[in-house]
Every structure is written in C-alpha cells, then in structure tokens.
PDB file of C-alpha atoms in Angstrom:
ATOM      1  CA  GLU A  25       0.000   0.000   0.000  1.00  0.00           C
ATOM      2  CA  LEU A  26       2.796   2.443   0.816  1.00  0.00           C
ATOM      3  CA  GLY A  27       4.207   2.185  -2.692  1.00  0.00           C
ATOM      4  CA  ARG A  28       0.832   2.981  -4.217  1.00  0.00           C
ATOM      5  CA  VAL A  29       0.437   5.959  -1.867  1.00  0.00           C
ATOM      6  CA  GLN A  30       3.874   7.304  -2.784  1.00  0.00           C
ATOM      7  CA  ASP A  31       3.248   6.854  -6.511  1.00  0.00           C
ATOM      8  CA  ALA A  32      -0.116   8.620  -6.287  1.00  0.00           C
ATOM      9  CA  LEU A  33       1.291  11.631  -4.436  1.00  0.00           C
ATOM     10  CA  VAL A  34       4.315  11.949  -6.722  1.00  0.00           C
ATOM     11  CA  SER A  35       1.930  11.852  -9.697  1.00  0.00           C
ATOM     12  CA  ALA A  36      -0.017  14.704  -8.079  1.00  0.00           C
ATOM     13  CA  GLY A  37       3.122  16.862  -7.970  1.00  0.00           C
ATOM     14  CA  TYR A  38       4.343  16.189  -4.426  1.00  0.00           C
ATOM     15  CA  LEU A  39       7.982  15.632  -3.505  1.00  0.00           C
ATOM     16  CA  GLU A  40       8.814  13.151  -0.750  1.00  0.00           C
ATOM     17  CA  ALA A  41      10.514  14.467   2.378  1.00  0.00           C
ATOM     18  CA  ILE A  42      12.278  12.417   5.037  1.00  0.00           C
ATOM     19  CA  THR A  43      12.548  14.170   8.386  1.00  0.00           C
ATOM     20  CA  TYR A  44      13.655  13.226  11.887  1.00  0.00           C
ATOM     21  CA  SER A  45      11.236  11.620  14.332  1.00  0.00           C
ATOM     22  CA  PHE A  46      12.342  14.230  16.876  1.00  0.00           C
ATOM     23  CA  ILE A  47      11.202  17.863  16.882  1.00  0.00           C
ATOM     24  CA  ALA A  48      11.828  21.001  18.919  1.00  0.00           C
ATOM     25  CA  PRO A  49       9.647  21.612  22.006  1.00  0.00           C
ATOM     26  CA  GLU A  50       8.407  24.844  20.411  1.00  0.00           C
ATOM     27  CA  LEU A  51       7.022  22.901  17.443  1.00  0.00           C
ATOM     28  CA  TRP A  52       5.489  20.309  19.743  1.00  0.00           C
ATOM     29  CA  ASN A  53       3.672  23.100  21.621  1.00  0.00           C
ATOM     30  CA  LEU A  54       2.042  24.185  18.361  1.00  0.00           C
ATOM     31  CA  PHE A  55       0.755  20.732  17.376  1.00  0.00           C
ATOM     32  CA  GLY A  56       0.607  18.662  20.582  1.00  0.00           C
ATOM     33  CA  GLU A  57      -2.374  20.141  22.389  1.00  0.00           C
ATOM     34  CA  GLY A  58      -4.098  17.553  24.587  1.00  0.00           C
ATOM     35  CA  LEU A  59      -1.105  15.203  24.527  1.00  0.00           C
ATOM     36  CA  GLU A  60       1.735  14.453  26.933  1.00  0.00           C
ATOM     37  CA  PRO A  61       5.124  15.361  25.442  1.00  0.00           C
ATOM     38  CA  VAL A  62       7.350  12.318  24.909  1.00  0.00           C
ATOM     39  CA  ALA A  63      10.740  13.787  25.761  1.00  0.00           C
ATOM     40  CA  LEU A  64      14.074  12.103  25.075  1.00  0.00           C
ATOM     41  CA  ALA A  65      16.364  11.450  28.026  1.00  0.00           C
ATOM     42  CA  ASN A  66      19.486  12.218  25.990  1.00  0.00           C
ATOM     43  CA  PRO A  67      18.533  14.201  22.852  1.00  0.00           C
ATOM     44  CA  ILE A  68      20.980  14.914  20.033  1.00  0.00           C
ATOM     45  CA  SER A  69      20.223  18.615  20.436  1.00  0.00           C
ATOM     46  CA  ARG A  70      17.547  20.831  21.944  1.00  0.00           C
ATOM     47  CA  GLU A  71      15.896  21.070  18.507  1.00  0.00           C
ATOM     48  CA  MET A  72      15.374  17.295  18.616  1.00  0.00           C
ATOM     49  CA  GLY A  73      14.195  16.895  22.184  1.00  0.00           C
ATOM     50  CA  VAL A  74      10.642  15.582  21.758  1.00  0.00           C
ATOM     51  CA  MET A  75       9.135  12.731  19.711  1.00  0.00           C
ATOM     52  CA  ARG A  76       6.826  13.989  16.971  1.00  0.00           C
ATOM     53  CA  PRO A  77       3.061  13.596  17.597  1.00  0.00           C
ATOM     54  CA  SER A  78       2.368  14.222  13.917  1.00  0.00           C
ATOM     55  CA  LEU A  79       4.223  14.348  10.593  1.00  0.00           C
ATOM     56  CA  ILE A  80       3.070  17.902   9.976  1.00  0.00           C
ATOM     57  CA  PRO A  81       5.724  19.659  12.154  1.00  0.00           C
ATOM     58  CA  GLY A  82       8.497  18.061  10.097  1.00  0.00           C
ATOM     59  CA  LEU A  83       6.881  19.119   6.836  1.00  0.00           C
ATOM     60  CA  VAL A  84       6.345  22.651   8.164  1.00  0.00           C
ATOM     61  CA  SER A  85      10.025  22.858   9.165  1.00  0.00           C
ATOM     62  CA  THR A  86      11.062  21.641   5.714  1.00  0.00           C
ATOM     63  CA  ALA A  87       8.808  24.193   4.011  1.00  0.00           C
ATOM     64  CA  LEU A  88      10.257  26.955   6.205  1.00  0.00           C
ATOM     65  CA  HIS A  89      13.813  25.820   5.373  1.00  0.00           C
ATOM     66  CA  ASN A  90      12.958  25.966   1.663  1.00  0.00           C
ATOM     67  CA  GLN A  91      11.253  29.340   2.057  1.00  0.00           C
ATOM     68  CA  HIS A  92      14.479  30.801   3.456  1.00  0.00           C
ATOM     69  CA  ARG A  93      16.137  29.691   0.205  1.00  0.00           C
ATOM     70  CA  GLN A  94      13.653  31.492  -2.046  1.00  0.00           C
ATOM     71  CA  VAL A  95      11.554  28.420  -2.837  1.00  0.00           C
ATOM     72  CA  GLY A  96       8.006  29.668  -3.404  1.00  0.00           C
ATOM     73  CA  SER A  97       5.392  27.065  -4.267  1.00  0.00           C
ATOM     74  CA  GLN A  98       5.913  23.712  -2.571  1.00  0.00           C
ATOM     75  CA  ARG A  99       4.126  20.363  -2.380  1.00  0.00           C
ATOM     76  CA  LEU A 100       5.714  17.937   0.086  1.00  0.00           C
ATOM     77  CA  PHE A 101       4.707  14.623   1.625  1.00  0.00           C
ATOM     78  CA  GLU A 102       6.153  12.180   4.133  1.00  0.00           C
ATOM     79  CA  ALA A 103       5.247   8.700   5.327  1.00  0.00           C
ATOM     80  CA  GLY A 104       6.441   7.601   8.750  1.00  0.00           C
ATOM     81  CA  MET A 105       5.742   6.845  12.397  1.00  0.00           C
ATOM     82  CA  VAL A 106       4.226   9.246  14.933  1.00  0.00           C
ATOM     83  CA  PHE A 107       4.355   8.908  18.731  1.00  0.00           C
ATOM     84  CA  ARG A 108       1.454  10.008  20.924  1.00  0.00           C
ATOM     85  CA  GLN A 109       0.628   9.749  24.605  1.00  0.00           C
ATOM     86  CA  GLN A 110      -2.666  11.043  25.943  1.00  0.00           C
ATOM     87  CA  ARG A 111      -2.512  13.196  29.040  1.00  0.00           C
ATOM     88  CA  GLY A 112      -3.302  11.277  32.192  1.00  0.00           C
ATOM     89  CA  GLU A 113      -2.830   7.924  30.444  1.00  0.00           C
ATOM     90  CA  SER A 114       0.070   5.513  30.393  1.00  0.00           C
ATOM     91  CA  GLY A 115       1.321   3.814  27.274  1.00  0.00           C
ATOM     92  CA  LEU A 116       2.773   5.220  24.098  1.00  0.00           C
ATOM     93  CA  GLN A 117       0.732   4.991  20.901  1.00  0.00           C
ATOM     94  CA  GLN A 118       2.665   4.538  17.659  1.00  0.00           C
ATOM     95  CA  GLN A 119       1.089   4.757  14.233  1.00  0.00           C
ATOM     96  CA  ASN A 120       2.242   4.948  10.629  1.00  0.00           C
ATOM     97  CA  ARG A 121       0.827   7.917   8.781  1.00  0.00           C
ATOM     98  CA  VAL A 122       1.204   9.811   5.531  1.00  0.00           C
ATOM     99  CA  ALA A 123       0.994  13.592   5.494  1.00  0.00           C
ATOM    100  CA  GLY A 124       1.232  16.307   2.873  1.00  0.00           C
ATOM    101  CA  LEU A 125       1.781  20.055   2.754  1.00  0.00           C
ATOM    102  CA  ALA A 126       1.133  22.533  -0.045  1.00  0.00           C
ATOM    103  CA  THR A 127       1.913  26.222  -0.108  1.00  0.00           C
ATOM    104  CA  GLY A 128       2.291  28.951  -2.701  1.00  0.00           C
ATOM    105  CA  GLN A 129       0.465  28.918  -6.017  1.00  0.00           C
ATOM    106  CA  ALA A 130      -2.011  26.183  -6.881  1.00  0.00           C
ATOM    107  CA  GLN A 131      -0.672  25.952 -10.444  1.00  0.00           C
ATOM    108  CA  PRO A 132       2.463  27.200 -12.234  1.00  0.00           C
ATOM    109  CA  ALA A 133       2.061  30.637 -13.821  1.00  0.00           C
ATOM    110  CA  GLN A 134       0.406  30.451 -17.233  1.00  0.00           C
ATOM    111  CA  TRP A 135      -1.282  32.739 -19.745  1.00  0.00           C
ATOM    112  CA  SER A 136      -4.698  31.031 -19.730  1.00  0.00           C
ATOM    113  CA  GLY A 137      -5.709  31.738 -16.136  1.00  0.00           C
ATOM    114  CA  ALA A 138      -5.054  34.006 -13.185  1.00  0.00           C
ATOM    115  CA  ALA A 139      -2.720  32.796 -10.457  1.00  0.00           C
ATOM    116  CA  ARG A 140      -4.281  31.831  -7.121  1.00  0.00           C
ATOM    117  CA  PRO A 141      -2.878  30.451  -3.874  1.00  0.00           C
ATOM    118  CA  VAL A 142      -3.397  26.803  -2.975  1.00  0.00           C
ATOM    119  CA  ASP A 143      -6.355  26.363  -0.624  1.00  0.00           C
ATOM    120  CA  PHE A 144      -8.257  23.860   1.494  1.00  0.00           C
ATOM    121  CA  TYR A 145     -10.229  22.535  -1.464  1.00  0.00           C
ATOM    122  CA  ASP A 146      -7.100  21.710  -3.461  1.00  0.00           C
ATOM    123  CA  LEU A 147      -5.861  19.367  -0.731  1.00  0.00           C
ATOM    124  CA  LYS A 148      -9.336  18.007  -0.105  1.00  0.00           C
ATOM    125  CA  GLN A 149      -9.313  16.919  -3.756  1.00  0.00           C
ATOM    126  CA  ASP A 150      -5.795  15.496  -3.422  1.00  0.00           C
ATOM    127  CA  VAL A 151      -6.923  13.365  -0.456  1.00  0.00           C
ATOM    128  CA  THR A 152     -10.040  12.247  -2.345  1.00  0.00           C
ATOM    129  CA  ASN A 153      -7.893  11.245  -5.333  1.00  0.00           C
ATOM    130  CA  LEU A 154      -5.445   9.387  -3.095  1.00  0.00           C
ATOM    131  CA  LEU A 155      -8.259   7.381  -1.523  1.00  0.00           C
ATOM    132  CA  ALA A 156      -9.704   6.640  -4.964  1.00  0.00           C
ATOM    133  CA  VAL A 157      -6.360   5.230  -6.125  1.00  0.00           C
ATOM    134  CA  LEU A 158      -6.541   2.842  -3.163  1.00  0.00           C
ATOM    135  CA  GLY A 159     -10.077   1.836  -4.080  1.00  0.00           C
ATOM    136  CA  TRP A 160     -11.881   3.860  -1.410  1.00  0.00           C
ATOM    137  CA  HIS A 161     -14.829   6.041  -2.405  1.00  0.00           C
ATOM    138  CA  GLY A 162     -17.440   7.971  -0.478  1.00  0.00           C
ATOM    139  CA  ALA A 163     -15.123   9.651   2.034  1.00  0.00           C
ATOM    140  CA  LYS A 164     -16.800  12.372   4.078  1.00  0.00           C
ATOM    141  CA  PHE A 165     -15.168  15.603   5.225  1.00  0.00           C
ATOM    142  CA  VAL A 166     -16.660  16.853   8.485  1.00  0.00           C
ATOM    143  CA  ALA A 167     -15.745  20.130  10.195  1.00  0.00           C
ATOM    144  CA  ALA A 168     -13.483  19.493  13.183  1.00  0.00           C
ATOM    145  CA  ALA A 169     -10.933  21.096  15.500  1.00  0.00           C
ATOM    146  CA  VAL A 170      -7.354  19.805  15.169  1.00  0.00           C
ATOM    147  CA  PRO A 171      -4.379  21.252  17.107  1.00  0.00           C
ATOM    148  CA  GLY A 172      -2.323  23.595  14.934  1.00  0.00           C
ATOM    149  CA  LEU A 173      -4.979  23.960  12.232  1.00  0.00           C
ATOM    150  CA  HIS A 174      -7.437  26.747  11.473  1.00  0.00           C
ATOM    151  CA  PRO A 175     -10.740  25.955  13.252  1.00  0.00           C
ATOM    152  CA  GLY A 176     -12.732  27.461  10.370  1.00  0.00           C
ATOM    153  CA  ALA A 177     -10.872  25.638   7.598  1.00  0.00           C
ATOM    154  CA  CYS A 178     -10.286  22.136   8.913  1.00  0.00           C
ATOM    155  CA  ALA A 179     -12.100  18.840   8.478  1.00  0.00           C
ATOM    156  CA  GLU A 180     -11.864  15.244   9.624  1.00  0.00           C
ATOM    157  CA  VAL A 181     -11.683  12.631   6.894  1.00  0.00           C
ATOM    158  CA  ARG A 182     -14.133   9.787   7.550  1.00  0.00           C
ATOM    159  CA  LEU A 183     -14.562   6.448   5.821  1.00  0.00           C
ATOM    160  CA  GLY A 184     -17.536   4.358   6.871  1.00  0.00           C
ATOM    161  CA  GLY A 185     -17.955   6.457  10.001  1.00  0.00           C
ATOM    162  CA  GLN A 186     -14.325   5.984  11.090  1.00  0.00           C
ATOM    163  CA  VAL A 187     -11.986   8.973  11.312  1.00  0.00           C
ATOM    164  CA  ILE A 188      -8.876   8.216   9.239  1.00  0.00           C
ATOM    165  CA  GLY A 189      -7.240  11.648   9.186  1.00  0.00           C
ATOM    166  CA  HIS A 190      -7.741  15.353   8.639  1.00  0.00           C
ATOM    167  CA  VAL A 191      -7.096  18.183   6.197  1.00  0.00           C
ATOM    168  CA  GLY A 192      -6.941  21.926   6.769  1.00  0.00           C
ATOM    169  CA  GLU A 193      -5.088  25.220   6.767  1.00  0.00           C
ATOM    170  CA  LEU A 194      -2.438  25.940   9.369  1.00  0.00           C
ATOM    171  CA  HIS A 195      -3.712  28.085  12.223  1.00  0.00           C
ATOM    172  CA  PRO A 196      -2.959  31.819  11.714  1.00  0.00           C
ATOM    173  CA  ALA A 197      -1.148  31.864  15.067  1.00  0.00           C
ATOM    174  CA  VAL A 198       1.161  29.071  13.835  1.00  0.00           C
ATOM    175  CA  VAL A 199       1.788  30.913  10.563  1.00  0.00           C
ATOM    176  CA  ARG A 200       2.686  34.105  12.453  1.00  0.00           C
ATOM    177  CA  SER A 201       4.811  32.297  15.033  1.00  0.00           C
ATOM    178  CA  LEU A 202       6.950  30.586  12.391  1.00  0.00           C
ATOM    179  CA  GLU A 203       6.901  33.569   9.995  1.00  0.00           C
ATOM    180  CA  LEU A 204       5.665  31.425   7.135  1.00  0.00           C
ATOM    181  CA  ALA A 205       4.867  33.005   3.797  1.00  0.00           C
ATOM    182  CA  GLY A 206       1.239  32.507   2.848  1.00  0.00           C
ATOM    183  CA  THR A 207      -0.924  29.929   4.574  1.00  0.00           C
ATOM    184  CA  PRO A 208       0.184  26.323   4.034  1.00  0.00           C
ATOM    185  CA  VAL A 209      -2.518  23.678   3.765  1.00  0.00           C
ATOM    186  CA  VAL A 210      -1.856  20.196   5.139  1.00  0.00           C
ATOM    187  CA  PHE A 211      -3.375  16.736   5.371  1.00  0.00           C
ATOM    188  CA  GLU A 212      -2.557  13.652   7.450  1.00  0.00           C
ATOM    189  CA  VAL A 213      -3.997  10.143   7.096  1.00  0.00           C
ATOM    190  CA  ALA A 214      -3.407   6.973   9.130  1.00  0.00           C
ATOM    191  CA  LEU A 215      -1.891   4.341   6.846  1.00  0.00           C
ATOM    192  CA  PRO A 216      -3.052   1.254   8.807  1.00  0.00           C
ATOM    193  CA  LEU A 217      -6.665   2.310   8.299  1.00  0.00           C
ATOM    194  CA  LEU A 218      -6.145   2.078   4.533  1.00  0.00           C
ATOM    195  CA  VAL A 219      -4.879  -1.509   4.642  1.00  0.00           C
ATOM    196  CA  GLY A 220      -7.196  -3.857   2.794  1.00  0.00           C
ATOM    197  CA  SER A 221      -8.083  -1.243   0.226  1.00  0.00           C
ATOM    198  CA  ARG A 222      -9.580  -2.464  -3.011  1.00  0.00           C
ATOM    199  CA  ARG A 223      -8.413  -2.085  -6.567  1.00  0.00           C
ATOM    200  CA  PRO A 224     -10.919  -0.498  -8.957  1.00  0.00           C
ATOM    201  CA  ALA A 225     -13.176  -3.021 -10.692  1.00  0.00           C
ATOM    202  CA  PHE A 226     -14.838  -2.708 -14.095  1.00  0.00           C
ATOM    203  CA  ALA A 227     -18.605  -2.198 -14.290  1.00  0.00           C
ATOM    204  CA  PRO A 228     -20.472  -2.418 -17.598  1.00  0.00           C
ATOM    205  CA  PHE A 229     -21.662   0.799 -19.218  1.00  0.00           C
ATOM    206  CA  SER A 230     -25.340   1.412 -19.813  1.00  0.00           C
ATOM    207  CA  ARG A 231     -26.380   1.525 -23.476  1.00  0.00           C
ATOM    208  CA  PHE A 232     -29.351   3.735 -22.668  1.00  0.00           C
ATOM    209  CA  PRO A 233     -29.450   7.562 -22.640  1.00  0.00           C
ATOM    210  CA  ALA A 234     -28.992   9.558 -19.463  1.00  0.00           C
ATOM    211  CA  VAL A 235     -31.344  12.312 -18.296  1.00  0.00           C
ATOM    212  CA  ARG A 236     -30.061  15.439 -16.532  1.00  0.00           C
ATOM    213  CA  ARG A 237     -31.994  17.626 -14.148  1.00  0.00           C
ATOM    214  CA  ASP A 238     -30.695  20.770 -12.457  1.00  0.00           C
ATOM    215  CA  LEU A 239     -32.140  21.853  -9.125  1.00  0.00           C
ATOM    216  CA  ALA A 240     -31.586  24.983  -7.046  1.00  0.00           C
ATOM    217  CA  VAL A 241     -32.600  24.469  -3.413  1.00  0.00           C
ATOM    218  CA  VAL A 242     -32.590  26.985  -0.587  1.00  0.00           C
ATOM    219  CA  VAL A 243     -31.395  25.797   2.836  1.00  0.00           C
ATOM    220  CA  GLY A 244     -30.158  27.342   6.048  1.00  0.00           C
ATOM    221  CA  GLU A 245     -26.584  28.634   5.960  1.00  0.00           C
ATOM    222  CA  GLU A 246     -25.666  26.301   8.830  1.00  0.00           C
ATOM    223  CA  ILE A 247     -26.528  23.160   6.843  1.00  0.00           C
ATOM    224  CA  PRO A 248     -23.460  21.628   5.128  1.00  0.00           C
ATOM    225  CA  ALA A 249     -23.756  21.044   1.408  1.00  0.00           C
ATOM    226  CA  ALA A 250     -22.503  17.502   2.081  1.00  0.00           C
ATOM    227  CA  ALA A 251     -25.674  16.788   4.072  1.00  0.00           C
ATOM    228  CA  VAL A 252     -27.805  17.864   1.110  1.00  0.00           C
ATOM    229  CA  LEU A 253     -25.790  15.749  -1.333  1.00  0.00           C
ATOM    230  CA  ALA A 254     -25.951  12.706   0.959  1.00  0.00           C
ATOM    231  CA  LEU A 255     -29.730  12.942   1.291  1.00  0.00           C
ATOM    232  CA  VAL A 256     -30.213  13.394  -2.469  1.00  0.00           C
ATOM    233  CA  SER A 257     -28.098  10.296  -3.157  1.00  0.00           C
ATOM    234  CA  LYS A 258     -30.006   8.272  -0.575  1.00  0.00           C
ATOM    235  CA  VAL A 259     -33.437   9.177  -1.959  1.00  0.00           C
ATOM    236  CA  ALA A 260     -32.501   8.895  -5.651  1.00  0.00           C
ATOM    237  CA  GLY A 261     -31.026   5.429  -5.252  1.00  0.00           C
ATOM    238  CA  PRO A 262     -29.263   3.437  -7.980  1.00  0.00           C
ATOM    239  CA  LEU A 263     -30.746   5.423 -10.884  1.00  0.00           C
ATOM    240  CA  LEU A 264     -28.653   8.456  -9.895  1.00  0.00           C
ATOM    241  CA  ARG A 265     -25.430   8.018 -11.862  1.00  0.00           C
ATOM    242  CA  ASP A 266     -23.811  11.354 -11.016  1.00  0.00           C
ATOM    243  CA  LEU A 267     -24.424  14.258  -8.644  1.00  0.00           C
ATOM    244  CA  GLN A 268     -22.586  17.581  -8.701  1.00  0.00           C
ATOM    245  CA  LEU A 269     -22.797  20.764  -6.643  1.00  0.00           C
ATOM    246  CA  PHE A 270     -21.961  23.482  -9.174  1.00  0.00           C
ATOM    247  CA  ASP A 271     -22.985  26.726  -7.450  1.00  0.00           C
ATOM    248  CA  VAL A 272     -23.476  28.206  -3.974  1.00  0.00           C
ATOM    249  CA  TYR A 273     -25.148  31.607  -3.744  1.00  0.00           C
ATOM    250  CA  CYS A 274     -26.028  33.994  -0.921  1.00  0.00           C
ATOM    251  CA  GLY A 275     -27.285  37.520  -1.534  1.00  0.00           C
ATOM    252  CA  GLN A 276     -30.022  39.396  -3.336  1.00  0.00           C
ATOM    253  CA  GLY A 277     -33.137  37.292  -3.741  1.00  0.00           C
ATOM    254  CA  ILE A 278     -32.172  34.874  -0.952  1.00  0.00           C
ATOM    255  CA  ASP A 279     -33.485  35.367   2.594  1.00  0.00           C
ATOM    256  CA  SER A 280     -31.010  36.274   5.325  1.00  0.00           C
ATOM    257  CA  GLY A 281     -29.540  33.188   6.945  1.00  0.00           C
ATOM    258  CA  LYS A 282     -30.200  31.108   3.830  1.00  0.00           C
ATOM    259  CA  LYS A 283     -28.126  29.934   0.855  1.00  0.00           C
ATOM    260  CA  SER A 284     -28.918  28.525  -2.550  1.00  0.00           C
ATOM    261  CA  LEU A 285     -27.280  25.296  -3.711  1.00  0.00           C
ATOM    262  CA  ALA A 286     -27.383  24.426  -7.419  1.00  0.00           C
ATOM    263  CA  LEU A 287     -27.257  20.675  -8.034  1.00  0.00           C
ATOM    264  CA  GLY A 288     -26.765  18.758 -11.248  1.00  0.00           C
ATOM    265  CA  LEU A 289     -28.355  15.291 -11.213  1.00  0.00           C
ATOM    266  CA  LEU A 290     -27.726  12.695 -13.910  1.00  0.00           C
ATOM    267  CA  PHE A 291     -30.126   9.752 -14.038  1.00  0.00           C
ATOM    268  CA  GLN A 292     -29.554   6.573 -16.052  1.00  0.00           C
ATOM    269  CA  ALA A 293     -30.989   3.057 -15.958  1.00  0.00           C
ATOM    270  CA  PRO A 294     -28.813   0.037 -16.779  1.00  0.00           C
ATOM    271  CA  SER A 295     -31.376  -1.863 -18.827  1.00  0.00           C
ATOM    272  CA  SER A 296     -34.017   0.549 -20.116  1.00  0.00           C
ATOM    273  CA  THR A 297     -34.654   4.100 -21.244  1.00  0.00           C
ATOM    274  CA  LEU A 298     -35.934   6.354 -18.491  1.00  0.00           C
ATOM    275  CA  VAL A 299     -39.153   8.225 -19.215  1.00  0.00           C
ATOM    276  CA  ASP A 300     -39.968  11.715 -17.976  1.00  0.00           C
ATOM    277  CA  SER A 301     -42.548  10.468 -15.491  1.00  0.00           C
ATOM    278  CA  GLN A 302     -39.932   8.302 -13.720  1.00  0.00           C
ATOM    279  CA  VAL A 303     -37.471  11.164 -13.468  1.00  0.00           C
ATOM    280  CA  GLU A 304     -40.081  13.677 -12.331  1.00  0.00           C
ATOM    281  CA  ALA A 305     -41.262  11.260  -9.627  1.00  0.00           C
ATOM    282  CA  LEU A 306     -37.686  10.870  -8.353  1.00  0.00           C
ATOM    283  CA  VAL A 307     -37.157  14.643  -8.339  1.00  0.00           C
ATOM    284  CA  ALA A 308     -40.428  15.141  -6.438  1.00  0.00           C
ATOM    285  CA  ASP A 309     -39.355  12.545  -3.838  1.00  0.00           C
ATOM    286  CA  ILE A 310     -35.983  14.261  -3.477  1.00  0.00           C
ATOM    287  CA  LEU A 311     -37.528  17.697  -2.930  1.00  0.00           C
ATOM    288  CA  ARG A 312     -40.049  16.297  -0.452  1.00  0.00           C
ATOM    289  CA  GLN A 313     -37.365  14.608   1.670  1.00  0.00           C
ATOM    290  CA  LEU A 314     -35.114  17.671   1.520  1.00  0.00           C
ATOM    291  CA  GLY A 315     -37.992  19.720   2.877  1.00  0.00           C
ATOM    292  CA  LEU A 316     -38.894  17.240   5.610  1.00  0.00           C
ATOM    293  CA  GLU A 317     -35.362  16.500   6.871  1.00  0.00           C
ATOM    294  CA  LEU A 318     -33.399  19.697   6.123  1.00  0.00           C
ATOM    295  CA  GLY A 319     -36.084  22.344   5.742  1.00  0.00           C
ATOM    296  CA  ALA A 320     -35.049  22.944   2.131  1.00  0.00           C
ATOM    297  CA  SER A 321     -37.257  24.482  -0.554  1.00  0.00           C
ATOM    298  CA  LEU A 322     -37.025  24.756  -4.326  1.00  0.00           C
ATOM    299  CA  ARG A 323     -35.653  28.112  -5.426  1.00  0.00           C
ATOM    300  CA  VAL A 324     -38.024  29.888  -7.769  1.00  0.00           C
TER     301      VAL A 324
END
C-alpha cells in the first residue's frame, strides 16, 4: 500500500521528504495540544528533544527551510511513524501515517488563467484522489478542530464512520509564530486504516441515454452542502449516476440566513430508457425529503 500511496502523491506533484522523528519543544507546543510530550532522556540537540506527535511539524520545518532559500510554491509529503501519549494515560501509541503540505500557487504561472494560492479545497481533492487510487470512495469531510490547524478551515476525513485523518489550513497563530509566507494547507492520514483497500473493478456501461436535471434548493446557511448531497443520493437510489454541486449563492433574492445550492443530477438506468414520469417522480421525492429533513425548498 505504501508504494501505491507514494506513486499517487508523486503523480499529483508532491515531492517526498524524510525528516527526523524528533522535533523542537516549540514545534510540539504548536501541534501537541491535549497530549503528553514524549521527551528524550538524551537528545541529540535541543531542537530534537521531543518525539513527533504528527508528521506535519516536520513538513512545516522543511517548508520553512525551503522558504528561506527562495523556494516559493511547494508540495511535500512524508510517510512515517508518529508517537502520541494522551494526558493522564500511560502507554505510548505509535502509528504509521502519511501527510502532505502545499503552499504557494495552486498551479504554475500560465497565460490562460489568473494565479491563485493553494487552498483547502485543493488538498481536499488530493486526499479524495489518493483514496480513490486505493479503491476507497465515499469519504466524508466533516468540520473538526485539530491542534495547529485553522478551526474554520479544517475537516476530519471519515470512511464508513471511522476517522482516518484530517485536512486543513495551518492556524494563523502558527503561521505568524513561524513567519511562514502565505498559509500552508496540510493533510494527514493513518496508513493502517487504509490496509485492505480495493483495486478499482470494471462495471459495464449502460447503453441507454442519461437524463439530466438541475435543481436549485434553498437551505439554512448552517446546513453543510454535504448533508444535502448525501440525502439526495439516498433518496434517488441506484438510478442516480452522477451528482454535482456546481454553485453556492447567498445575496439578493435569498433570505437572510439562507443559501442557494445548485445541483446537477444525472439519471440513467442500466437496462431501459428512463421516461420523464420516472425522473419527475424521483425529483419530487428528493424535494419532499429535503424539505422534511433539512427544511429545504425549491428556489423559484
């Protein structure tokens, strides 16, 4: 599995870093909240006095080292062991993980589009692609608080209800403390939880035409778009071949505290041609359940 992970990240433009398992106490303080520091009795130096609770401090240090040498955009990853001990508990937990860091521009400068900095959604997609390479689909990203990461731009990665990692921007206080340029975005995933992943399998294509319907639904601003997408998929069932969120709008024409989500739904049957009445019935069921469970309404 590790080889497939490395190949996938290198293909996505990441360079592999190999850092020490020991970090400086100052770095541990930034990323070790809620844990007991695992200090070395006889460290090589003060900068290597504590065992790392995460791979992210090593990647951040590497990015800072490169920044001091005029390296702008960076994509780095590392696979290795982390060492964690919960406060008030005995016993050291060790786990293999893979982590990545991206900073600078999302894409090299080019004439066909404006430059933009890498953001949370770029790494969310990188994690989704990595899981897909390993045969895992349907990962959910749920807002969470992780030490060292921005509380408003951080999410847990869940597979089948189990938390396997997280992705998010570095906390502004961490960025200021280390004098980092820009705001690096990071991810970290537990490798053992990916063991037993499945290789993609072929499924026959339908010979029958697909039918697309676009819906704009209005929901409360506090409701995650992921909750809307999950409910639509559940109600639509196997006839829903693809579902995309292609627009989010708040402003004129939308009540305060509400947002409009534009969804593209693609329906297709494996063994027959869908008729309009079937599709309209599915759409009506979807809108009814969205209203009952999430208080959503069709935007008119």
